[in-house]
mmCIF file of C-alpha atoms in Angstrom:
data_model
loop_
_atom_site.group_PDB
_atom_site.id
_atom_site.type_symbol
_atom_site.label_atom_id
_atom_site.label_comp_id
_atom_site.label_asym_id
_atom_site.label_seq_id
_atom_site.Cartn_x
_atom_site.Cartn_y
_atom_site.Cartn_z
ATOM 1 C CA MET A 8 178.155 -24.385 -82.438
ATOM 2 C CA THR A 9 176.700 -24.753 -78.644
ATOM 3 C CA LEU A 10 174.175 -21.873 -77.808
ATOM 4 C CA GLY A 11 174.198 -20.703 -74.325
ATOM 5 C CA VAL A 12 171.035 -18.833 -72.692
ATOM 6 C CA CYS A 13 171.582 -17.309 -69.447
ATOM 7 C CA GLY A 14 168.640 -15.943 -67.274
ATOM 8 C CA PRO A 15 165.579 -16.909 -65.185
ATOM 9 C CA VAL A 16 164.385 -20.322 -66.581
ATOM 10 C CA ASP A 17 161.306 -22.335 -65.853
ATOM 11 C CA LEU A 18 162.714 -25.869 -65.837
ATOM 12 C CA LYS A 19 159.188 -27.382 -65.928
ATOM 13 C CA LEU A 20 158.305 -25.757 -69.232
ATOM 14 C CA LEU A 21 161.535 -27.122 -71.011
ATOM 15 C CA GLU A 22 160.701 -29.547 -73.866
ATOM 16 C CA TRP A 23 163.280 -32.182 -73.105
ATOM 17 C CA GLU A 24 163.441 -35.611 -71.752
ATOM 18 C CA LEU A 25 163.421 -34.733 -68.349
ATOM 19 C CA GLN A 26 159.887 -33.478 -68.060
ATOM 20 C CA GLY A 27 158.282 -34.689 -64.946
ATOM 21 C CA VAL A 28 161.655 -34.510 -62.873
ATOM 22 C CA ASP A 29 161.043 -32.769 -59.550
ATOM 23 C CA PHE A 30 163.248 -29.952 -60.129
ATOM 24 C CA PRO A 31 164.178 -27.309 -57.530
ATOM 25 C CA GLU A 32 162.561 -24.070 -57.605
ATOM 26 C CA THR A 33 164.240 -21.586 -60.012
ATOM 27 C CA ASN A 34 163.811 -17.893 -60.677
ATOM 28 C CA ALA A 35 161.772 -18.451 -63.662
ATOM 29 C CA PHE A 36 160.350 -16.409 -66.504
ATOM 30 C CA PRO A 37 158.589 -18.173 -69.365
ATOM 31 C CA LEU A 38 159.830 -16.436 -72.308
ATOM 32 C CA THR A 39 163.325 -17.554 -71.639
ATOM 33 C CA SER A 40 162.228 -21.276 -71.411
ATOM 34 C CA HIS A 41 160.043 -20.825 -74.953
ATOM 35 C CA PHE A 42 163.254 -19.410 -76.500
ATOM 36 C CA ILE A 43 165.364 -22.277 -75.493
ATOM 37 C CA ASN A 44 162.528 -24.732 -76.601
ATOM 38 C CA GLY A 45 162.714 -22.727 -80.149
ATOM 39 C CA LEU A 46 166.278 -23.299 -80.322
ATOM 40 C CA LEU A 47 165.977 -27.098 -79.554
ATOM 41 C CA ARG A 48 163.284 -27.309 -82.315
ATOM 42 C CA ARG A 49 165.835 -26.103 -84.699
ATOM 43 C CA GLY A 50 168.326 -28.662 -83.808
ATOM 44 C CA TYR A 51 170.716 -26.489 -81.766
ATOM 45 C CA LYS A 52 172.583 -27.810 -78.710
ATOM 46 C CA VAL A 53 171.679 -25.453 -76.060
ATOM 47 C CA ILE A 54 173.452 -24.828 -72.403
ATOM 48 C CA ALA A 55 171.016 -23.097 -70.273
ATOM 49 C CA TYR A 56 172.386 -20.990 -67.174
ATOM 50 C CA THR A 57 170.024 -20.053 -64.299
ATOM 51 C CA ASN A 58 169.768 -20.110 -60.454
ATOM 52 C CA SER A 59 167.697 -21.362 -57.596
ATOM 53 C CA PRO A 60 167.046 -20.085 -54.106
ATOM 54 C CA VAL A 61 166.635 -23.536 -52.627
ATOM 55 C CA ILE A 62 169.911 -25.682 -53.444
ATOM 56 C CA ASP A 63 173.148 -25.919 -51.217
ATOM 57 C CA GLU A 64 175.392 -26.664 -54.489
ATOM 58 C CA PRO A 65 175.042 -26.005 -58.090
ATOM 59 C CA VAL A 66 173.198 -28.554 -60.152
ATOM 60 C CA VAL A 67 173.625 -29.703 -63.762
ATOM 61 C CA TYR A 68 170.939 -31.671 -65.774
ATOM 62 C CA GLU A 69 172.048 -32.634 -69.308
ATOM 63 C CA THR A 70 169.975 -34.556 -72.074
ATOM 64 C CA THR A 71 170.581 -35.200 -75.889
ATOM 65 C CA GLN A 72 170.613 -31.574 -77.118
ATOM 66 C CA LEU A 73 170.158 -29.744 -73.626
ATOM 67 C CA LYS A 74 172.285 -28.906 -70.648
ATOM 68 C CA VAL A 75 170.728 -26.764 -67.587
ATOM 69 C CA CYS A 76 173.172 -25.404 -65.139
ATOM 70 C CA VAL A 77 171.750 -24.168 -61.852
ATOM 71 C CA ALA A 78 173.599 -21.811 -59.773
ATOM 72 C CA ARG A 79 172.682 -20.831 -56.288
ATOM 73 C CA ASN A 80 170.665 -17.666 -55.180
ATOM 74 C CA LYS A 81 171.038 -16.413 -51.563
ATOM 75 C CA PRO A 82 168.145 -14.644 -49.698
ATOM 76 C CA GLN A 83 168.263 -11.083 -50.007
ATOM 77 C CA PRO A 84 170.776 -10.650 -52.912
ATOM 78 C CA GLY A 85 170.153 -6.749 -53.430
ATOM 79 C CA ARG A 86 171.994 -6.303 -49.836
ATOM 80 C CA ARG A 87 175.185 -7.918 -51.505
ATOM 81 C CA PHE A 88 174.940 -6.325 -54.704
ATOM 82 C CA PHE A 89 173.994 -9.736 -56.278
ATOM 83 C CA LEU A 90 177.785 -10.367 -56.086
ATOM 84 C CA PHE A 91 177.321 -14.062 -54.895
ATOM 85 C CA GLU A 92 174.957 -14.684 -57.443
ATOM 86 C CA VAL A 93 177.138 -13.221 -60.512
ATOM 87 C CA GLU A 94 180.281 -15.052 -59.086
ATOM 88 C CA ASP A 95 178.349 -18.534 -58.700
ATOM 89 C CA LEU A 96 176.798 -18.341 -62.304
ATOM 90 C CA GLN A 97 180.230 -17.091 -63.687
ATOM 91 C CA GLN A 98 182.249 -20.121 -62.387
ATOM 92 C CA LEU A 99 179.310 -22.346 -63.515
ATOM 93 C CA ILE A 100 179.361 -20.857 -67.020
ATOM 94 C CA LEU A 101 183.347 -21.212 -67.123
ATOM 95 C CA ARG A 102 182.915 -25.025 -66.110
ATOM 96 C CA HIS A 103 180.376 -25.687 -68.952
ATOM 97 C CA PRO A 104 180.964 -23.058 -71.529
ATOM 98 C CA ALA A 105 179.040 -22.217 -74.475
ATOM 99 C CA ASP A 106 180.115 -20.866 -77.765
ATOM 100 C CA PHE A 107 178.061 -18.080 -77.771
ATOM 101 C CA ILE A 108 175.572 -16.540 -74.829
ATOM 102 C CA SER A 109 172.329 -14.829 -75.018
ATOM 103 C CA ALA A 110 171.578 -13.390 -71.770
ATOM 104 C CA PHE A 111 167.994 -12.163 -70.530
ATOM 105 C CA TRP A 112 167.655 -9.093 -68.731
ATOM 106 C CA SER A 113 170.350 -6.478 -68.130
ATOM 107 C CA TYR A 114 170.906 -7.470 -64.522
ATOM 108 C CA GLU A 115 172.907 -10.357 -62.715
ATOM 109 C CA TYR A 116 172.666 -12.907 -65.405
ATOM 110 C CA ALA A 117 173.980 -10.869 -68.147
ATOM 111 C CA TRP A 118 176.845 -9.523 -65.788
ATOM 112 C CA ALA A 119 177.842 -13.123 -65.030
ATOM 113 C CA ALA A 120 177.859 -13.756 -68.808
ATOM 114 C CA LEU A 121 179.900 -10.788 -69.710
ATOM 115 C CA LYS A 122 182.484 -11.555 -67.183
ATOM 116 C CA THR A 123 183.183 -15.036 -68.522
ATOM 117 C CA GLY A 124 184.593 -13.439 -71.969
ATOM 118 C CA ILE A 125 182.412 -15.527 -73.749
ATOM 119 C CA PRO A 126 180.690 -13.559 -76.852
ATOM 120 C CA THR A 127 177.368 -12.344 -75.320
ATOM 121 C CA VAL A 128 174.469 -10.630 -76.377
ATOM 122 C CA VAL A 129 172.233 -9.044 -73.702
ATOM 123 C CA ASN A 130 168.417 -8.725 -74.195
ATOM 124 C CA LEU A 131 166.776 -5.800 -72.562
ATOM 125 C CA HIS A 132 163.492 -6.933 -71.272
ATOM 126 C CA ASP A 133 162.404 -3.599 -69.384
ATOM 127 C CA VAL A 134 163.794 -0.181 -68.800
ATOM 128 C CA ALA A 135 165.576 0.157 -65.593
ATOM 129 C CA SER A 136 165.128 3.860 -65.291
ATOM 130 C CA GLN A 137 161.377 3.432 -65.327
ATOM 131 C CA ILE A 138 161.288 0.676 -62.868
ATOM 132 C CA LEU A 139 163.157 2.866 -60.602
ATOM 133 C CA LEU A 140 161.092 5.724 -61.068
ATOM 134 C CA ASN A 141 158.055 3.543 -60.218
ATOM 135 C CA HIS A 142 159.445 1.649 -57.280
ATOM 136 C CA ARG A 143 161.901 4.027 -55.446
ATOM 137 C CA ASP A 144 163.546 1.598 -53.257
ATOM 138 C CA MET A 145 167.099 0.624 -52.411
ATOM 139 C CA TYR A 146 166.725 -2.632 -54.129
ATOM 140 C CA ARG A 147 165.648 -1.153 -57.414
ATOM 141 C CA LEU A 148 168.449 1.245 -57.095
ATOM 142 C CA VAL A 149 170.825 -1.662 -56.818
ATOM 143 C CA ARG A 150 169.019 -3.057 -59.858
ATOM 144 C CA TRP A 151 169.520 0.203 -61.942
ATOM 145 C CA THR A 152 173.383 0.373 -61.051
ATOM 146 C CA ILE A 153 173.753 -3.334 -62.287
ATOM 147 C CA ASN A 154 171.893 -2.629 -65.456
ATOM 148 C CA ALA A 155 174.219 0.646 -65.827
ATOM 149 C CA ILE A 156 177.253 -1.755 -65.500
ATOM 150 C CA VAL A 157 175.885 -4.459 -67.817
ATOM 151 C CA VAL A 158 174.951 -1.954 -70.636
ATOM 152 C CA HIS A 159 177.936 -0.249 -70.581
ATOM 153 C CA LYS A 160 180.227 -3.222 -70.837
ATOM 154 C CA ALA A 161 178.110 -5.113 -73.464
ATOM 155 C CA LYS A 162 178.955 -5.108 -77.107
ATOM 156 C CA TYR A 163 175.917 -5.922 -78.247
ATOM 157 C CA LEU A 164 171.968 -5.292 -76.715
ATOM 158 C CA ILE A 165 168.580 -6.426 -78.226
ATOM 159 C CA ALA A 166 165.615 -4.200 -77.166
ATOM 160 C CA ASN A 167 162.394 -6.160 -76.786
ATOM 161 C CA SER A 168 160.462 -3.564 -78.368
ATOM 162 C CA GLU A 169 160.708 0.100 -79.975
ATOM 163 C CA TYR A 170 159.535 1.479 -76.681
ATOM 164 C CA THR A 171 162.487 -0.015 -74.944
ATOM 165 C CA TYR A 172 164.691 1.036 -77.594
ATOM 166 C CA ASN A 173 163.681 4.433 -77.668
ATOM 167 C CA GLN A 174 164.305 4.881 -73.766
ATOM 168 C CA LEU A 175 168.111 4.394 -74.443
ATOM 169 C CA GLY A 176 170.565 7.081 -74.869
ATOM 170 C CA LYS A 177 171.977 7.929 -78.223
ATOM 171 C CA LYS A 178 175.476 5.898 -77.370
ATOM 172 C CA LEU A 179 173.523 2.819 -76.415
ATOM 173 C CA ARG A 180 171.172 2.871 -79.246
ATOM 174 C CA SER A 181 174.135 2.682 -81.536
ATOM 175 C CA LYS A 182 174.935 -0.825 -80.224
ATOM 176 C CA THR A 183 171.188 -1.918 -79.859
ATOM 177 C CA ILE A 184 168.853 -3.589 -82.214
ATOM 178 C CA THR A 185 165.146 -4.224 -81.746
ATOM 179 C CA ILE A 186 163.916 -7.814 -81.834
ATOM 180 C CA ASN A 187 160.060 -8.131 -80.289
ATOM 181 C CA ASN A 188 159.166 -10.699 -77.949
ATOM 182 C CA PHE A 189 157.290 -13.487 -79.229
ATOM 183 C CA TYR A 190 154.573 -16.179 -78.217
ATOM 184 C CA PRO A 191 155.516 -20.181 -78.412
ATOM 185 C CA ASN A 192 154.177 -21.673 -81.381
ATOM 186 C CA ASN A 193 152.544 -24.283 -79.294
ATOM 187 C CA LEU A 194 150.354 -21.765 -77.124
ATOM 188 C CA GLU A 195 147.152 -22.185 -79.191
ATOM 189 C CA ARG A 196 147.606 -26.025 -79.229
ATOM 190 C CA SER A 197 148.068 -26.122 -75.334
ATOM 191 C CA LEU A 198 144.363 -24.918 -74.871
ATOM 192 C CA ALA A 199 141.673 -27.612 -74.435
ATOM 193 C CA ALA A 200 139.382 -26.852 -77.634
ATOM 194 C CA PRO A 201 136.900 -25.496 -78.085
ATOM 195 C CA VAL A 202 137.281 -22.796 -75.103
ATOM 196 C CA GLN A 203 134.212 -21.794 -73.746
ATOM 197 C CA LYS A 204 134.018 -18.054 -72.361
ATOM 198 C CA GLU A 205 132.835 -17.555 -68.854
ATOM 199 C CA ASN A 206 131.516 -14.387 -67.244
ATOM 200 C CA TYR A 207 134.552 -12.658 -65.837
ATOM 201 C CA ILE A 208 137.212 -10.228 -66.854
ATOM 202 C CA VAL A 209 140.952 -10.997 -65.888
ATOM 203 C CA SER A 210 144.079 -9.105 -64.803
ATOM 204 C CA VAL A 211 147.629 -10.840 -64.793
ATOM 205 C CA VAL A 212 150.152 -9.112 -62.939
ATOM 206 C CA GLN A 213 153.245 -9.622 -61.160
ATOM 207 C CA GLY A 214 153.535 -7.349 -58.140
ATOM 208 C CA PHE A 215 151.066 -4.751 -56.422
ATOM 209 C CA SER A 216 152.418 -1.355 -57.216
ATOM 210 C CA ARG A 217 152.145 1.880 -58.564
ATOM 211 C CA ARG A 218 153.320 0.659 -62.012
ATOM 212 C CA LYS A 219 151.056 -2.102 -62.304
ATOM 213 C CA ASN A 220 148.046 -0.023 -61.204
ATOM 214 C CA ILE A 221 145.892 -2.544 -59.885
ATOM 215 C CA ASP A 222 144.214 -0.125 -57.227
ATOM 216 C CA THR A 223 142.802 1.823 -60.014
ATOM 217 C CA ALA A 224 141.728 -1.376 -61.771
ATOM 218 C CA LEU A 225 139.751 -2.440 -58.623
ATOM 219 C CA LYS A 226 137.896 1.119 -58.351
ATOM 220 C CA ALA A 227 136.838 0.741 -61.897
ATOM 221 C CA PHE A 228 135.661 -2.736 -61.315
ATOM 222 C CA ALA A 229 133.458 -1.278 -58.640
ATOM 223 C CA THR A 230 131.838 0.619 -61.188
ATOM 224 C CA ILE A 231 131.660 -2.317 -63.731
ATOM 225 C CA ARG A 232 130.055 -4.367 -61.036
ATOM 226 C CA GLU A 233 127.341 -1.939 -60.193
ATOM 227 C CA ARG A 234 126.251 -1.893 -63.836
ATOM 228 C CA GLN A 235 126.758 -5.643 -64.339
ATOM 229 C CA PRO A 236 126.684 -7.339 -61.309
ATOM 230 C CA GLU A 237 126.828 -10.773 -62.843
ATOM 231 C CA VAL A 238 130.288 -10.178 -63.843
ATOM 232 C CA GLU A 239 133.633 -11.228 -61.856
ATOM 233 C CA TYR A 240 136.960 -9.905 -61.833
ATOM 234 C CA HIS A 241 139.752 -12.498 -61.443
ATOM 235 C CA LEU A 242 143.078 -11.348 -60.310
ATOM 236 C CA VAL A 243 146.318 -13.910 -61.174
ATOM 237 C CA GLY A 244 150.058 -13.497 -60.271
ATOM 238 C CA ILE A 245 152.020 -12.003 -57.481
ATOM 239 C CA ASP A 246 150.648 -10.192 -54.726
ATOM 240 C CA MET A 247 147.038 -11.285 -56.162
ATOM 241 C CA GLU A 248 146.446 -14.038 -53.580
ATOM 242 C CA GLU A 249 143.928 -14.158 -51.055
ATOM 243 C CA GLY A 250 145.479 -12.258 -48.027
ATOM 244 C CA GLY A 251 147.898 -10.807 -50.507
ATOM 245 C CA LEU A 252 148.452 -6.982 -50.982
ATOM 246 C CA ALA A 253 145.758 -6.636 -53.780
ATOM 247 C CA HIS A 254 143.352 -8.454 -51.462
ATOM 248 C CA GLN A 255 144.303 -6.286 -48.407
ATOM 249 C CA TYR A 256 143.880 -3.133 -50.543
ATOM 250 C CA ALA A 257 140.493 -4.022 -51.779
ATOM 251 C CA THR A 258 139.217 -5.024 -48.456
ATOM 252 C CA THR A 259 140.302 -2.064 -46.769
ATOM 253 C CA HIS A 260 138.652 0.322 -49.524
ATOM 254 C CA ASN A 261 135.418 -1.957 -49.798
ATOM 255 C CA LEU A 262 136.298 -3.161 -53.363
ATOM 256 C CA ALA A 263 136.616 -6.891 -53.042
ATOM 257 C CA GLU A 264 132.998 -7.715 -54.021
ATOM 258 C CA GLY A 265 132.926 -10.031 -56.885
ATOM 259 C CA VAL A 266 136.801 -10.196 -57.372
ATOM 260 C CA LYS A 267 138.678 -13.565 -57.037
ATOM 261 C CA PHE A 268 142.165 -13.386 -55.787
ATOM 262 C CA LEU A 269 143.804 -16.211 -57.432
ATOM 263 C CA GLY A 270 147.535 -15.376 -56.615
ATOM 264 C CA PRO A 271 150.376 -17.086 -58.973
ATOM 265 C CA LEU A 272 149.516 -19.932 -61.369
ATOM 266 C CA PRO A 273 151.466 -22.380 -63.435
ATOM 267 C CA PHE A 274 151.908 -21.041 -66.917
ATOM 268 C CA ASN A 275 149.563 -23.238 -68.759
ATOM 269 C CA LYS A 276 147.085 -22.466 -66.054
ATOM 270 C CA VAL A 277 147.567 -18.893 -66.641
ATOM 271 C CA THR A 278 146.942 -19.128 -70.275
ATOM 272 C CA GLU A 279 143.715 -21.134 -69.882
ATOM 273 C CA HIS A 280 142.449 -18.522 -67.592
ATOM 274 C CA ILE A 281 142.965 -15.847 -69.972
ATOM 275 C CA ALA A 282 141.381 -17.953 -72.690
ATOM 276 C CA LYS A 283 138.161 -18.415 -70.750
ATOM 277 C CA ALA A 284 137.872 -14.769 -69.797
ATOM 278 C CA LYS A 285 135.533 -12.056 -71.492
ATOM 279 C CA LEU A 286 138.545 -9.672 -71.620
ATOM 280 C CA LEU A 287 141.740 -9.047 -70.224
ATOM 281 C CA LEU A 288 142.153 -5.747 -68.488
ATOM 282 C CA HIS A 289 146.076 -4.669 -68.750
ATOM 283 C CA SER A 290 146.193 -1.788 -65.948
ATOM 284 C CA SER A 291 149.987 -1.078 -66.148
ATOM 285 C CA ARG A 292 151.025 2.354 -66.677
ATOM 286 C CA GLU A 293 154.254 1.254 -68.113
ATOM 287 C CA GLU A 294 155.293 -1.879 -69.981
ATOM 288 C CA SER A 295 158.517 -2.629 -71.999
ATOM 289 C CA PHE A 296 156.431 -5.182 -73.891
ATOM 290 C CA GLY A 297 153.561 -6.939 -72.393
ATOM 291 C CA MET A 298 153.584 -10.589 -72.732
ATOM 292 C CA VAL A 299 150.332 -11.428 -71.072
ATOM 293 C CA VAL A 300 148.527 -9.074 -73.648
ATOM 294 C CA LEU A 301 150.167 -10.821 -76.580
ATOM 295 C CA GLU A 302 149.088 -14.339 -74.954
ATOM 296 C CA ALA A 303 145.664 -12.919 -74.651
ATOM 297 C CA MET A 304 145.625 -11.966 -78.531
ATOM 298 C CA VAL A 305 146.855 -15.458 -79.411
ATOM 299 C CA VAL A 306 144.220 -17.336 -77.302
ATOM 300 C CA GLY A 307 141.252 -15.020 -78.398
ATOM 301 C CA THR A 308 140.455 -12.744 -75.828
ATOM 302 C CA PRO A 309 140.128 -9.110 -76.428
ATOM 303 C CA VAL A 310 142.345 -6.632 -74.337
ATOM 304 C CA VAL A 311 142.003 -3.310 -72.695
ATOM 305 C CA GLY A 312 144.979 -1.351 -72.290
ATOM 306 C CA GLY A 313 146.792 1.876 -71.497
ATOM 307 C CA THR A 314 146.807 4.637 -74.435
ATOM 308 C CA GLU A 315 150.307 5.889 -72.948
ATOM 309 C CA SER A 316 151.391 2.389 -71.342
ATOM 310 C CA GLY A 317 154.847 1.967 -72.868
ATOM 311 C CA PHE A 318 154.721 -0.680 -75.697
ATOM 312 C CA ILE A 319 150.992 -1.638 -75.147
ATOM 313 C CA PRO A 320 149.716 0.977 -77.778
ATOM 314 C CA TYR A 321 152.035 -0.560 -80.322
ATOM 315 C CA LEU A 322 151.045 -4.143 -79.274
ATOM 316 C CA LEU A 323 147.633 -3.456 -79.646
ATOM 317 C CA ASN A 324 148.243 -1.789 -83.136
ATOM 318 C CA TYR A 325 147.084 1.578 -81.890
ATOM 319 C CA GLY A 326 143.437 0.565 -80.993
ATOM 320 C CA GLN A 327 143.153 -1.965 -83.994
ATOM 321 C CA ALA A 328 144.113 -4.990 -82.182
ATOM 322 C CA GLY A 329 142.619 -4.033 -78.671
ATOM 323 C CA LEU A 330 140.792 -1.403 -77.044
ATOM 324 C CA LEU A 331 143.006 1.580 -75.571
ATOM 325 C CA THR A 332 142.021 3.800 -72.696
ATOM 326 C CA ASP A 333 143.254 6.353 -70.025
ATOM 327 C CA ILE A 334 144.372 3.697 -67.559
ATOM 328 C CA ASN A 335 145.049 6.360 -64.844
ATOM 329 C CA SER A 336 141.138 7.155 -64.752
ATOM 330 C CA SER A 337 139.029 4.417 -63.152
ATOM 331 C CA ASP A 338 135.982 5.920 -64.850
ATOM 332 C CA ALA A 339 137.991 5.619 -68.312
ATOM 333 C CA ILE A 340 138.539 1.975 -67.464
ATOM 334 C CA ALA A 341 134.916 1.101 -66.517
ATOM 335 C CA SER A 342 133.613 2.776 -69.631
ATOM 336 C CA SER A 343 135.979 0.784 -71.849
ATOM 337 C CA VAL A 344 135.392 -2.378 -70.159
ATOM 338 C CA ILE A 345 131.614 -1.823 -70.116
ATOM 339 C CA SER A 346 131.279 -0.841 -73.737
ATOM 340 C CA LEU A 347 133.183 -3.919 -74.758
ATOM 341 C CA LEU A 348 131.522 -6.295 -72.794
ATOM 342 C CA LYS A 349 128.169 -5.068 -74.196
ATOM 343 C CA ASN A 350 129.353 -4.964 -77.861
ATOM 344 C CA GLU A 351 129.762 -8.573 -79.130
ATOM 345 C CA THR A 352 130.442 -7.442 -82.728
ATOM 346 C CA LEU A 353 133.498 -5.405 -81.393
ATOM 347 C CA GLN A 354 134.508 -8.308 -79.128
ATOM 348 C CA ALA A 355 134.785 -10.684 -82.274
ATOM 349 C CA LYS A 356 136.595 -7.888 -84.347
ATOM 350 C CA LEU A 357 139.298 -7.294 -81.615
ATOM 351 C CA LYS A 358 139.851 -10.829 -81.203
ATOM 352 C CA GLN A 359 140.385 -11.714 -84.924
ATOM 353 C CA ASP A 360 142.418 -8.481 -85.513
ATOM 354 C CA GLY A 361 144.372 -9.031 -82.446
ATOM 355 C CA TYR A 362 145.115 -12.710 -83.649
ATOM 356 C CA ASP A 363 146.105 -11.753 -86.722
ATOM 357 C CA PHE A 364 148.382 -8.905 -85.691
ATOM 358 C CA ALA A 365 150.214 -11.178 -83.320
ATOM 359 C CA VAL A 366 150.678 -14.004 -85.836
ATOM 360 C CA LYS A 367 152.059 -11.714 -88.199
ATOM 361 C CA ASN A 368 154.506 -9.513 -86.117
ATOM 362 C CA PHE A 369 155.244 -11.665 -82.731
ATOM 363 C CA SER A 370 155.293 -15.583 -83.879
ATOM 364 C CA GLU A 371 158.223 -17.626 -82.706
ATOM 365 C CA GLN A 372 159.489 -18.575 -86.159
ATOM 366 C CA VAL A 373 159.581 -14.842 -87.068
ATOM 367 C CA VAL A 374 161.544 -13.749 -83.913
ATOM 368 C CA ILE A 375 163.729 -16.513 -83.288
ATOM 369 C CA ASP A 376 165.112 -16.433 -86.849
ATOM 370 C CA LYS A 377 165.958 -12.821 -86.222
ATOM 371 C CA HIS A 378 167.976 -13.846 -83.184
ATOM 372 C CA LEU A 379 169.853 -16.268 -85.122
ATOM 373 C CA ALA A 380 170.416 -13.991 -87.896
ATOM 374 C CA TYR A 381 172.007 -11.697 -85.542
ATOM 375 C CA TYR A 382 174.085 -13.994 -84.020
ATOM 376 C CA SER A 383 175.370 -14.993 -87.135
ATOM 377 C CA LYS A 384 176.298 -11.352 -88.045
ATOM 378 C CA ILE A 385 177.998 -11.124 -84.500
ATOM 379 C CA LEU A 386 180.075 -14.309 -85.117
ATOM 380 C CA GLY A 387 180.843 -13.501 -88.642
ATOM 381 C CA LYS A 388 179.465 -17.034 -89.816
ATOM 382 C CA GLN A 389 176.283 -19.002 -90.454
ATOM 383 C CA LEU A 390 175.276 -21.019 -87.318
ATOM 384 C CA GLN A 391 175.053 -24.788 -87.668
ATOM 385 C CA THR A 392 172.921 -27.001 -86.184
ATOM 386 C CA ARG A 393 173.729 -30.093 -84.147
ATOM 387 C CA SER A 394 172.273 -32.667 -82.126
ATOM 388 C CA LEU A 395 173.682 -35.150 -79.159
ATOM 389 C CA THR A 396 172.377 -38.309 -77.851
ATOM 390 C CA SER A 397 173.412 -38.857 -74.108
ATOM 391 C CA VAL A 398 170.990 -38.330 -71.098
ATOM 392 C CA HIS A 399 172.182 -37.870 -67.473
ATOM 393 C CA THR A 400 172.196 -35.651 -64.234
ATOM 394 C CA SER A 401 174.860 -34.650 -62.125
ATOM 395 C CA GLN A 402 175.750 -32.591 -58.817
ATOM 396 C CA GLU A 403 178.552 -29.958 -59.341
#
């Protein structure tokens, strides 16, 4: 049995013999790579399907257990309804077929997998309607339309949280099960021990938008800075670099004092930066899951998140594993952050309770076993492990 994983894959995070190779840039999402690694550790043969904006022809890498097929991604795919990307992925899958495919996200990757006719389960990692409501532009309208096509065509759907599941209509819920996201089992071991906390709070954000709500967080930090001038605020992620959208906004509104605009960082650097922070401020108004929150819980950094921010209240065990606040109010955010910074007893409690809740509910072992059990149910047979021994790379 060969399992396929189709989605955005960070090739540098894969645990295979080709670590250190100068791979082309890909559309990457760490969770997909961690999922592949989890399957490999269980002895499964895996074929990963992803794409890259910097290659002229599809590329295939192959090792003992893992084959990675990289299709092409052309500029401005939304203007073409992602049709080129879907076709290129579809043809690559057909040339290198798996027995079963798990597709991540209900967009071009899932569409391509479904078009092959290979048995496929689609993992829902966001709520397309909520994304469109918070980003009212043509690109998100195209994405919403693709999502509608995919969820209609798919026979099997997996929602990454109860929040995502509850956003679906009754008909879609009838073919959907809920399996939460997970953290990789090597997350803690990847940190240099012991981690020394430094005097900053951190937000990790993929985009400066109404949904991510960094403007309110910056206003809150201005108040925090007045009360505790020694504390810094570090912004990590897309649009968070110097000169980026967040920096421009902060400069225009005189909110940049004490803020470090670090921009995108490699996954291990992000994890290390979260681990060293006094707390993680998660300002998003809506979140289908909240991977960065889970990662903070695992590495021992208390979290402040939104009371009504999608799955965040559940992820923080309704205030038992993190501090919940009105994320739409800069005053409420500032008050919650300041109270937590001043209360070392509460910091220690949230750190321990957050870690315990994460281990019990979101560990790799627990979650991937649920995926494999569902695949077995779909296929009507118990999955068997397999291992091969060849290593080579090729151009398609």
